[in-house]
Coordinates of C-alpha atoms in Angstrom, one line a residue:
Chain A
M1 CA -31.8 159.4 23.1
Y2 CA -33.6 156.1 23.5
A3 CA -32.3 155.1 20.3
E4 CA -28.8 155.6 21.8
F5 CA -29.9 154.0 25.0
K6 CA -31.1 151.0 23.4
H7 CA -28.1 150.7 21.2
T8 CA -25.7 151.1 23.7
L9 CA -27.2 148.1 25.9
R10 CA -27.5 146.1 22.8
R11 CA -23.6 146.9 22.2
L12 CA -22.9 146.3 25.5
R13 CA -25.0 143.0 25.8
G14 CA -21.9 140.5 25.8
Q15 CA -20.1 142.3 28.6
I16 CA -23.2 142.6 30.4
I17 CA -24.2 138.8 30.0
G18 CA -20.5 137.8 30.7
W19 CA -19.8 139.9 33.8
S20 CA -23.2 139.0 35.3
I21 CA -22.6 135.4 34.8
G22 CA -18.8 135.4 36.2
L23 CA -19.7 137.6 39.1
G24 CA -23.0 135.7 39.9
V25 CA -21.6 132.5 39.9
Y26 CA -18.8 133.8 42.0
S27 CA -21.4 135.4 44.5
W28 CA -23.4 132.2 44.6
L29 CA -20.3 130.1 45.4
M30 CA -19.4 132.3 48.1
V31 CA -23.0 132.4 49.5
S32 CA -22.6 128.4 49.5
L33 CA -19.2 128.6 51.3
F34 CA -20.3 130.6 54.0
D35 CA -21.7 127.9 56.8
S36 CA -18.3 125.8 55.8
I37 CA -16.2 128.5 56.3
V38 CA -17.6 130.1 59.7
N39 CA -17.5 126.6 61.2
I40 CA -14.1 126.0 60.5
E41 CA -12.6 125.5 64.0
G42 CA -10.3 127.8 64.9
F43 CA -10.9 129.9 62.1
E44 CA -11.0 133.2 64.1
E45 CA -7.6 132.5 65.5
L46 CA -6.4 132.0 62.2
M47 CA -7.4 135.1 61.2
A48 CA -6.2 136.8 64.5
S49 CA -2.6 135.2 63.8
Y50 CA -2.0 137.3 60.5
P51 CA 0.1 140.0 60.7
P52 CA -1.5 143.2 62.0
E53 CA -0.3 145.3 59.0
L54 CA -2.3 142.8 56.4
L55 CA -5.3 142.6 58.9
S56 CA -5.4 146.5 59.3
F57 CA -5.0 147.0 55.2
F58 CA -8.3 145.0 55.0
G59 CA -9.7 146.8 57.9
D60 CA -12.2 145.6 60.7
S61 CA -13.7 143.1 58.4
M62 CA -11.1 140.6 58.6
L63 CA -11.7 140.0 62.4
A64 CA -15.2 139.6 61.6
I65 CA -15.1 137.2 58.6
T66 CA -17.3 134.6 60.6
T67 CA -20.1 137.3 60.8
P68 CA -22.6 137.9 57.7
V69 CA -21.5 141.4 57.4
G70 CA -17.6 140.7 57.8
Y71 CA -18.0 137.9 55.5
I72 CA -19.7 139.6 52.8
D73 CA -17.4 142.8 53.0
I74 CA -14.4 140.7 52.8
Y75 CA -15.6 138.3 49.8
Y76 CA -17.2 140.9 47.8
F77 CA -17.5 144.5 48.6
L78 CA -14.0 145.1 49.5
Y79 CA -12.5 144.4 46.0
M80 CA -15.5 144.9 43.8
P81 CA -14.6 148.4 43.0
I82 CA -11.5 147.0 41.6
I83 CA -13.1 144.2 39.5
I84 CA -16.0 145.6 38.2
G85 CA -14.1 148.9 38.0
I86 CA -12.3 147.0 35.0
F87 CA -15.7 146.9 33.1
V88 CA -16.7 150.5 34.0
V89 CA -13.5 152.2 33.0
G90 CA -13.0 150.5 29.8
V91 CA -16.7 151.3 28.9
G92 CA -16.5 154.9 30.0
A93 CA -13.7 155.4 27.9
N94 CA -14.7 154.1 25.0
L95 CA -18.3 155.2 25.1
L96 CA -17.9 157.9 22.7
V97 CA -14.0 158.2 21.8
G98 CA -13.7 154.5 21.1
D99 CA -16.5 155.3 18.3
E100 CA -14.6 158.1 17.2
E101 CA -11.5 156.2 16.8
N102 CA -12.9 153.5 15.1
G103 CA -14.4 156.1 12.7
T104 CA -18.3 155.0 13.3
L105 CA -19.3 158.4 15.3
D106 CA -18.7 160.5 12.3
L107 CA -21.6 159.1 10.4
I108 CA -23.8 158.6 13.7
M109 CA -23.3 162.4 14.3
A110 CA -24.7 163.2 10.7
Y111 CA -28.2 161.8 12.0
P112 CA -30.9 164.0 13.4
V113 CA -29.5 163.2 17.3
S114 CA -28.4 166.4 19.2
R115 CA -25.2 165.8 20.9
T116 CA -26.6 165.9 24.3
A117 CA -29.3 163.1 23.5
L118 CA -26.4 161.0 22.0
F119 CA -24.3 161.3 25.2
W120 CA -26.8 161.1 27.8
G121 CA -28.5 158.1 25.8
R122 CA -24.9 156.3 26.0
W123 CA -24.4 157.4 29.5
L124 CA -27.6 155.9 30.6
G125 CA -26.9 152.7 28.6
F126 CA -23.7 152.5 30.6
A127 CA -25.4 153.1 33.9
A128 CA -28.1 150.5 33.1
G129 CA -25.7 148.0 31.9
T130 CA -23.7 148.4 35.3
A131 CA -26.7 148.2 37.2
V132 CA -27.8 145.1 35.8
I133 CA -24.6 143.2 36.6
L134 CA -24.7 144.4 40.2
F135 CA -28.4 143.1 40.0
I136 CA -27.4 139.7 38.8
S137 CA -24.9 139.6 41.7
W138 CA -27.4 140.7 44.4
L139 CA -29.9 138.0 43.5
S140 CA -27.1 135.6 43.5
W141 CA -26.7 136.7 47.2
V142 CA -29.9 137.2 48.1
I143 CA -31.7 133.7 46.7
P144 CA -29.4 131.2 48.3
A145 CA -28.4 132.9 51.8
G146 CA -31.3 131.8 53.9
G147 CA -30.2 128.2 52.9
V148 CA -26.8 128.7 54.6
G149 CA -27.6 130.8 57.5
L150 CA -26.7 134.0 56.1
D151 CA -29.6 135.8 57.6
L152 CA -29.8 139.1 56.0
T153 CA -33.1 140.5 54.6
W154 CA -33.2 141.3 50.8
I155 CA -33.1 145.3 51.6
E156 CA -29.8 144.5 53.9
F157 CA -28.2 143.0 50.9
M158 CA -29.4 145.9 48.4
R159 CA -27.8 148.4 50.7
P160 CA -24.1 147.8 50.1
F161 CA -24.7 147.6 46.3
L162 CA -25.8 151.3 46.4
P163 CA -22.2 153.0 47.3
L164 CA -20.9 150.2 45.1
F165 CA -22.9 151.5 42.0
A166 CA -22.3 154.8 42.7
I167 CA -18.4 154.5 43.1
L168 CA -18.5 152.5 39.5
L169 CA -20.6 155.2 38.2
L170 CA -17.9 157.9 39.2
F171 CA -14.8 156.1 37.8
G172 CA -16.8 155.3 34.6
G173 CA -17.3 159.2 34.3
L174 CA -14.0 159.8 35.3
A175 CA -12.9 157.8 32.4
L176 CA -15.1 159.3 30.0
L177 CA -14.1 163.0 30.9
L178 CA -10.5 161.8 30.6
S179 CA -11.3 160.2 27.2
F180 CA -12.1 163.9 25.8
F181 CA -9.0 165.2 27.0
L182 CA -6.2 162.3 26.3
P183 CA -5.2 161.4 22.9
S184 CA -7.0 158.0 23.0
A185 CA -9.4 155.8 25.0
R186 CA -6.6 153.4 25.8
M187 CA -4.8 156.2 27.6
A188 CA -7.9 157.5 29.5
S189 CA -9.2 153.8 30.6
M190 CA -5.6 153.3 31.8
L191 CA -4.9 156.4 33.5
A192 CA -8.8 156.3 35.2
G193 CA -7.9 152.5 36.3
G194 CA -4.5 153.5 37.8
L195 CA -6.2 156.4 39.6
L196 CA -8.9 153.6 40.9
V197 CA -6.1 151.1 41.9
A198 CA -3.9 153.8 43.6
N199 CA -7.0 155.0 45.6
F200 CA -7.8 151.3 46.8
L201 CA -4.1 150.8 47.8
L202 CA -3.8 154.1 49.3
D203 CA -7.1 153.2 51.2
G204 CA -6.0 149.9 52.9
L205 CA -2.7 151.6 53.6
A206 CA -4.2 154.4 55.4
N207 CA -5.8 152.0 57.8
A208 CA -2.3 151.3 59.4
N209 CA -0.7 154.7 58.5
G210 CA -2.7 157.6 60.2
D211 CA -0.8 160.3 57.9
L212 CA -2.3 158.9 55.1
K213 CA -5.8 159.0 56.3
K214 CA -5.5 162.8 55.8
I215 CA -5.3 162.4 51.9
T216 CA -7.4 159.3 51.7
E217 CA -10.6 161.2 53.4
Y218 CA -10.7 163.2 50.4
L219 CA -10.3 160.5 48.0
P220 CA -13.7 158.5 46.3
L221 CA -13.1 155.1 48.0
H222 CA -13.0 156.4 51.4
F223 CA -16.9 157.0 50.9
H224 CA -17.3 153.7 49.7
Q225 CA -18.9 151.8 52.7
G226 CA -18.6 148.2 51.5
G227 CA -20.4 145.7 53.7
D228 CA -20.6 148.1 56.6
A229 CA -23.7 149.8 54.5
I230 CA -25.4 146.4 55.4
T231 CA -26.4 147.5 58.9
E232 CA -26.4 151.1 58.1
L233 CA -26.2 153.0 54.9
N234 CA -24.5 156.5 55.1
G235 CA -27.0 158.4 53.0
E236 CA -25.0 161.6 52.8
W237 CA -21.9 159.9 51.4
L238 CA -24.2 157.9 48.9
I239 CA -25.5 161.2 47.8
G240 CA -22.1 162.7 47.8
L241 CA -20.8 160.1 45.4
L242 CA -23.7 160.1 43.2
A243 CA -23.1 163.9 42.8
A244 CA -19.7 163.5 41.9
S245 CA -20.6 160.9 39.3
L246 CA -22.9 163.3 37.9
A247 CA -20.3 166.1 38.2
F248 CA -17.8 164.0 36.2
A249 CA -20.6 163.1 33.6
I250 CA -21.8 166.9 33.2
L251 CA -18.2 167.9 32.7
A252 CA -18.0 165.2 29.9
W253 CA -21.1 166.2 28.5
L254 CA -20.0 170.2 28.4
R255 CA -16.7 169.0 26.7
F256 CA -18.5 166.9 24.2
Q257 CA -20.7 169.9 23.1
R258 CA -17.8 172.0 22.1
R259 CA -15.6 169.0 20.4
D260 CA -14.7 168.5 17.1
I261 CA -15.4 165.1 15.8
R262 CA -12.4 163.4 14.4
V263 CA -12.8 161.4 11.5
G264 CA -11.2 158.0 12.9
G265 CA -7.9 156.8 14.7
E266 CA -6.3 158.1 17.9
G267 CA -5.9 161.9 18.6
S268 CA -3.3 164.1 19.9
W269 CA -3.4 166.2 23.2
Q270 CA -6.2 168.5 23.4
F271 CA -4.1 171.1 25.5
A272 CA -2.8 174.0 24.0
L273 CA 0.3 173.6 25.7
P274 CA 2.1 177.1 26.1
W275 CA 5.6 175.7 25.3
K276 CA 4.2 174.4 22.0
K277 CA 3.9 177.0 19.3
Chain B
M1 CA -30.9 183.7 2.1
S2 CA -33.0 182.7 -0.9
N3 CA -35.5 179.6 -0.8
D4 CA -33.7 178.9 -4.2
I5 CA -30.4 178.4 -2.3
A6 CA -29.7 174.8 -0.8
L7 CA -26.0 175.7 0.7
M8 CA -24.5 179.2 1.2
V9 CA -20.7 179.2 2.9
K10 CA -18.9 182.6 3.2
G11 CA -15.6 183.2 4.3
L12 CA -15.2 179.7 6.3
T13 CA -12.0 179.2 8.1
K14 CA -10.7 176.4 9.6
S15 CA -7.3 175.4 11.3
Y16 CA -6.0 172.4 13.0
G17 CA -3.3 173.7 14.8
K18 CA -0.7 175.1 12.6
V19 CA -2.4 173.8 9.5
R20 CA -4.8 176.1 7.9
A21 CA -7.5 173.7 6.3
L22 CA -9.6 176.3 5.0
Q23 CA -8.8 179.7 4.4
G24 CA -11.9 181.5 3.4
V25 CA -14.4 179.4 1.5
N26 CA -17.3 180.9 -0.4
L27 CA -19.7 178.6 -2.1
Q28 CA -23.3 179.0 -3.0
V29 CA -25.2 175.9 -4.5
Q30 CA -28.5 176.1 -6.0
R31 CA -31.7 173.9 -4.9
G32 CA -31.9 171.0 -7.3
Q33 CA -28.3 171.0 -8.6
I34 CA -25.7 168.4 -8.6
F35 CA -22.7 170.2 -7.4
G36 CA -19.3 168.9 -7.8
F37 CA -16.4 169.8 -5.4
L38 CA -13.1 169.3 -6.9
G39 CA -9.6 169.0 -5.2
P40 CA -6.8 166.7 -4.3
N41 CA -6.4 165.0 -1.0
G42 CA -6.0 167.8 1.7
A43 CA -7.4 170.6 -0.2
G44 CA -10.2 171.0 2.2
K45 CA -13.2 169.1 0.6
T46 CA -14.1 167.0 3.7
T47 CA -13.4 169.7 6.1
T48 CA -15.9 171.8 4.4
I49 CA -18.4 169.0 4.4
R50 CA -17.8 168.3 8.0
C51 CA -18.6 171.9 8.9
L52 CA -21.8 171.9 7.0
L53 CA -23.0 169.0 9.2
D54 CA -21.4 170.8 12.6
L55 CA -19.4 167.8 12.9
I56 CA -16.6 170.2 13.2
R57 CA -16.7 173.9 14.2
P58 CA -15.4 176.4 12.1
D59 CA -13.0 179.1 13.4
G60 CA -14.9 181.9 11.3
G61 CA -17.3 182.5 8.5
M62 CA -20.8 181.7 7.8
V63 CA -22.8 178.7 7.0
Q64 CA -26.2 178.0 6.0
V65 CA -27.6 174.5 4.9
L66 CA -31.2 174.9 3.6
G67 CA -31.5 178.1 5.3
I68 CA -30.5 176.9 8.5
N69 CA -27.2 177.5 10.4
P70 CA -26.0 174.0 11.3
Q71 CA -24.5 175.4 14.4
A72 CA -27.8 176.7 15.9
D73 CA -29.6 173.8 14.9
P74 CA -28.0 170.8 13.8
V75 CA -30.6 168.3 14.5
T76 CA -33.2 170.0 11.9
V77 CA -30.3 170.4 9.2
R78 CA -29.2 166.6 9.7
A79 CA -32.8 165.6 9.5
Q80 CA -32.9 166.8 6.0
V81 CA -29.7 165.5 4.9
G82 CA -28.3 162.4 3.8
Y83 CA -24.6 161.9 4.4
L84 CA -21.9 159.7 2.9
P85 CA -18.5 160.1 4.5
G86 CA -15.2 159.9 2.9
E87 CA -13.9 157.2 5.1
L88 CA -17.0 155.0 6.1
S89 CA -17.2 152.9 9.0
M90 CA -19.8 151.0 10.5
E91 CA -20.1 148.5 13.4
D92 CA -18.6 144.9 12.3
N93 CA -20.8 142.8 14.3
L94 CA -24.0 143.9 12.6
K95 CA -25.7 142.8 9.3
V96 CA -26.5 145.1 6.8
E97 CA -30.0 145.1 7.8
G98 CA -29.1 145.7 11.4
Q99 CA -26.8 148.5 10.4
L100 CA -29.7 150.0 8.4
R101 CA -32.2 149.4 11.2
Y102 CA -30.0 151.5 13.6
Y103 CA -29.7 154.2 11.2
S104 CA -33.3 154.2 11.0
D105 CA -34.1 154.4 14.8
L106 CA -31.7 157.5 14.7
R107 CA -34.4 158.9 12.2
G108 CA -37.0 158.2 14.2
N109 CA -38.1 154.7 12.4
K110 CA -40.0 156.9 9.5
I111 CA -37.7 155.0 7.0
D112 CA -39.7 153.4 3.9
W113 CA -38.3 150.0 4.0
D114 CA -39.6 149.1 0.5
Y115 CA -37.8 151.9 -0.5
V116 CA -34.4 150.6 1.2
R117 CA -35.0 147.1 -0.3
Q118 CA -35.2 148.6 -3.7
L119 CA -31.9 150.7 -2.9
A120 CA -30.1 147.8 -2.1
R121 CA -31.6 145.5 -5.2
Q122 CA -30.4 148.4 -7.5
L123 CA -27.2 148.4 -6.0
D124 CA -26.8 144.5 -5.8
L125 CA -26.5 144.7 -2.5
D126 CA -27.6 141.7 0.2
M127 CA -28.6 142.8 3.4
R128 CA -28.5 139.7 5.4
R129 CA -24.8 139.8 5.1
S130 CA -22.4 140.7 8.1
I131 CA -20.6 144.1 7.7
K132 CA -17.4 142.4 8.7
N133 CA -17.4 140.4 5.7
L134 CA -18.0 142.7 3.4
S135 CA -15.7 144.3 0.6
K136 CA -15.0 148.1 0.6
G137 CA -17.1 148.3 -2.5
N138 CA -19.9 146.7 -0.7
K139 CA -19.4 148.7 2.5
Q140 CA -19.9 152.0 0.0
K141 CA -22.8 150.5 -1.0
V142 CA -24.1 150.5 2.4
G143 CA -23.4 154.0 2.9
V144 CA -25.0 155.0 -0.6
V145 CA -28.3 153.2 0.7
Q146 CA -28.1 155.0 4.5
A147 CA -27.6 158.3 2.6
L148 CA -30.4 158.0 0.3
M149 CA -32.9 156.0 2.5
H150 CA -34.9 158.9 4.0
R151 CA -35.3 160.8 0.7
P152 CA -33.4 163.7 1.8
K153 CA -33.4 167.2 0.6
L154 CA -29.8 167.6 0.3
L155 CA -27.4 165.0 0.0
L156 CA -23.6 165.5 1.2
M157 CA -21.4 162.8 -0.4
D158 CA -17.5 162.9 0.4
E159 CA -16.5 160.7 -2.7
P160 CA -19.6 158.9 -3.2
T161 CA -18.0 156.1 -5.8
S162 CA -15.1 155.2 -4.0
G163 CA -14.2 151.5 -4.1
L164 CA -17.0 150.9 -6.6
D165 CA -16.4 149.3 -9.7
P166 CA -17.4 150.9 -13.0
L167 CA -20.9 149.5 -13.4
M168 CA -21.8 150.3 -9.5
Q169 CA -20.3 153.7 -10.3
Q170 CA -22.8 154.3 -13.1
E171 CA -25.7 152.9 -11.0
V172 CA -24.8 155.6 -8.1
Y173 CA -24.4 158.0 -10.9
R174 CA -28.0 157.2 -11.8
L175 CA -29.4 157.2 -8.3
L176 CA -27.8 160.8 -7.6
K177 CA -29.7 162.0 -10.9
E178 CA -32.9 160.6 -10.0
A179 CA -32.4 162.1 -6.4
R180 CA -32.1 165.5 -8.3
D181 CA -34.8 165.3 -10.8
D182 CA -37.1 164.4 -7.8
G183 CA -35.9 167.7 -6.2
A184 CA -33.1 167.0 -4.0
T185 CA -29.8 169.0 -4.2
V186 CA -26.8 166.9 -4.4
F187 CA -23.1 168.2 -3.1
F188 CA -20.4 165.6 -3.9
S189 CA -16.7 166.1 -3.4
S190 CA -14.3 164.2 -5.6
H191 CA -10.9 164.1 -6.9
I192 CA -11.9 162.0 -10.0
I193 CA -12.6 164.5 -12.8
S194 CA -14.0 162.4 -15.0
E195 CA -16.8 161.5 -12.5
V196 CA -17.3 165.3 -12.0
D197 CA -17.4 165.8 -15.5
A198 CA -20.1 163.3 -15.9
L199 CA -22.4 164.2 -13.1
A200 CA -22.2 167.8 -12.1
D201 CA -24.2 170.7 -13.3
R202 CA -21.7 173.1 -11.6
V203 CA -18.0 172.3 -10.0
A204 CA -15.8 174.3 -7.7
I205 CA -12.4 173.6 -7.6
I206 CA -10.7 174.0 -3.9
R207 CA -7.0 174.4 -3.5
Q208 CA -5.3 174.8 -0.1
G209 CA -8.5 175.6 1.3
V210 CA -9.5 178.4 -1.0
I211 CA -12.1 178.2 -4.0
V212 CA -10.0 179.0 -7.2
E213 CA -12.8 178.3 -9.5
E214 CA -16.5 177.7 -9.7
A215 CA -18.4 177.6 -13.0
E216 CA -20.4 174.8 -15.0
P217 CA -17.9 172.1 -16.4
Q218 CA -18.4 173.4 -19.9
Q219 CA -17.8 177.0 -18.9
L220 CA -14.6 175.9 -17.1
V221 CA -13.5 174.3 -20.3
S222 CA -14.2 177.4 -22.4
M223 CA -12.5 179.9 -20.1
A224 CA -9.1 177.7 -20.3
L225 CA -6.2 177.4 -22.1
R226 CA -6.3 176.1 -25.6
R227 CA -3.7 174.8 -27.7
M228 CA -3.6 175.7 -31.3
Q229 CA -1.8 174.4 -34.4
V230 CA -1.5 176.9 -37.4
R231 CA -0.3 175.9 -40.9
F232 CA 0.9 178.4 -43.0
K233 CA 0.9 178.4 -47.3
E234 CA 4.5 179.6 -46.9
A235 CA 7.3 179.9 -44.4
V236 CA 6.5 183.1 -42.1
D237 CA 7.9 184.6 -38.9
P238 CA 5.1 183.7 -36.5
T239 CA 6.9 185.6 -33.7
P240 CA 4.1 188.6 -33.9
L241 CA 1.5 186.2 -32.9
G242 CA 3.4 185.6 -29.6
D243 CA 2.6 189.4 -28.9
V244 CA -1.0 189.2 -28.9
A245 CA -2.5 189.5 -25.5
G246 CA -3.5 185.9 -23.9
V247 CA -1.3 184.2 -26.5
T248 CA 1.9 182.1 -26.2
L249 CA 4.0 180.9 -29.2
L250 CA 4.9 177.7 -28.0
S251 CA 7.1 176.8 -31.0
Q252 CA 7.3 176.6 -34.6
S253 CA 8.3 174.3 -37.5
N254 CA 10.4 176.1 -40.2
G255 CA 7.9 179.0 -40.1
V256 CA 5.4 176.8 -41.9
V257 CA 3.8 175.5 -38.7
A258 CA 3.2 177.4 -35.2
Y259 CA 2.2 176.0 -32.0
L260 CA 0.2 178.5 -29.8
Q261 CA -1.5 178.3 -26.6
V262 CA -4.6 180.8 -26.1
E263 CA -6.2 181.9 -22.9
G264 CA -9.3 183.7 -23.0
E265 CA -11.1 185.4 -25.9
M266 CA -9.7 184.4 -29.6
D267 CA -10.5 187.7 -31.0
G268 CA -7.0 189.4 -30.9
L269 CA -5.5 186.0 -32.4
I270 CA -7.9 186.0 -35.3
K271 CA -7.4 189.4 -36.0
A272 CA -3.4 188.8 -36.1
L273 CA -3.7 185.8 -38.1
A274 CA -5.5 187.9 -40.9
A275 CA -2.3 189.2 -41.8
F276 CA -0.7 186.1 -42.5
P277 CA -1.1 183.3 -45.2
V278 CA -2.8 180.7 -43.4
S279 CA -3.9 177.4 -45.2
D280 CA -5.3 175.6 -41.8
F281 CA -5.5 175.6 -38.4
E282 CA -6.5 173.2 -35.6
M283 CA -7.4 173.7 -31.9
E284 CA -7.3 171.3 -29.1
R285 CA -9.9 171.8 -26.2
P286 CA -8.4 171.0 -23.0
S287 CA -10.4 168.2 -20.9
L288 CA -11.3 169.1 -17.3
E289 CA -8.5 167.1 -16.1
E290 CA -6.3 169.3 -18.2
I291 CA -8.0 172.5 -16.3
F292 CA -7.5 170.9 -12.7
L293 CA -3.9 170.3 -13.5
K294 CA -3.7 173.9 -14.4
Y295 CA -5.0 175.2 -11.0
Y296 CA -2.5 172.9 -9.6
K297 CA 0.7 173.7 -11.2
G298 CA 1.1 176.9 -9.1
Q299 CA 0.6 174.8 -6.1
E300 CA 3.5 172.7 -7.2
G301 CA 5.6 175.8 -7.9
N302 CA 4.8 177.0 -4.1

């Protein structure tokens, strides 16, 4: 398992470095702009003058943008599930099926590594890679924060990263699971990414439409606290998200155990459709 | 299962949707043997090999590799097997040595690197080159090295010389024979008859997912059709020769020369010829290629 864990991290090295630098620079920039933005005269009034539908889409944080919690939520945690979601959905869908499609899995599977070790070695590598990207982002918020009056402790900065990590694992796991059922990794990443974006949009619209809330309260992003976790982390929600992520990973692992390994190329539908004899 | 048997396959079946790739394959390979698995594309060679490694799960039948069921204990089987896939793909962004080190990691880093370097030298393979810059033949060399590098007890090779030039083909034959001489069993598939003829101690022919023949190459040749040209001292009517069991009169030339096809024992024909004034005869032994094609005539008809 360790060989596969190490190999997965090595293969993701370029992406991890790229995403870490990109998000790290962005976070650092946002921190350094904090005191400038909150000190803009009439900024809160400007925000309040936005159409109420727009304000409600972004939740309460829009009106609290001059506070550390509101600022961090609006400029980072609100949409990071979508941004880093691009990474996790792509990596999740290609974690094993990508190698199957390019033909390398056939030979790897002929080595003395069990399917379980191969699967969990790669999944842990993926989880560790995601954690590294978030860790660099966290550092980029924490280190310069004191100098601009963003008075939060490193633990307070850490808290909202936990549900973000869990939600990313969840959608990565979903993409991985879908890749075992859909004809290609490409389709799995498209579907998982589409579901993530749909959930994001529904979640925002539900702030303005009470009827939608009945649906969104069962969807994953409802349990993503974002910047609110800075003041109080909802442990039950976090455990629920982690459990759901693990459930997707376990379902994918069970499917991988029983799966024929293709020689290469994209596959066909894995379902035995009743009307196709 | 006897300790002398490296591979045993009984009634192996596998379908891909409507396509019945294997329809009851039976095979037995002795330890220390080079076993050739001959068949055209799509006959079921690769599917059989992939079932042996638990890469795909058969629908029915029994498989034992070195006395172990690969579905029950795939890791132990794979630890003792070296595999070369028919369609070899590796990670383009690695160098040859990096790729081999990754494979070594998967084997628990128990590889003798002096031996790896020796194999690379024998195959004229530069380990500092990037995989993405290698030709198909050079990639195949990496595949051969990774299959041999842990000195496996069993080598499963799907078309091992694919893409190699004739000199390197000979080198691979030599490596496989050396492995056999060191006690390993080699099971390789091919559709190149000359390769099987040159290398195999025993050969099986697979057609449409069924083994249609299994024998030593020379035995196959002797069991097969032969063609005979008989020259008579004077013009005769050779028609009665065509009535002998296993003999077909193909043609005749003015009653002086008869062209016959003989299948199986020669005894009946020799006795029948005693009644004719024979001046000379020539017999053509078929090549393994002709035998192979004979098995596939029926397939074309189907």
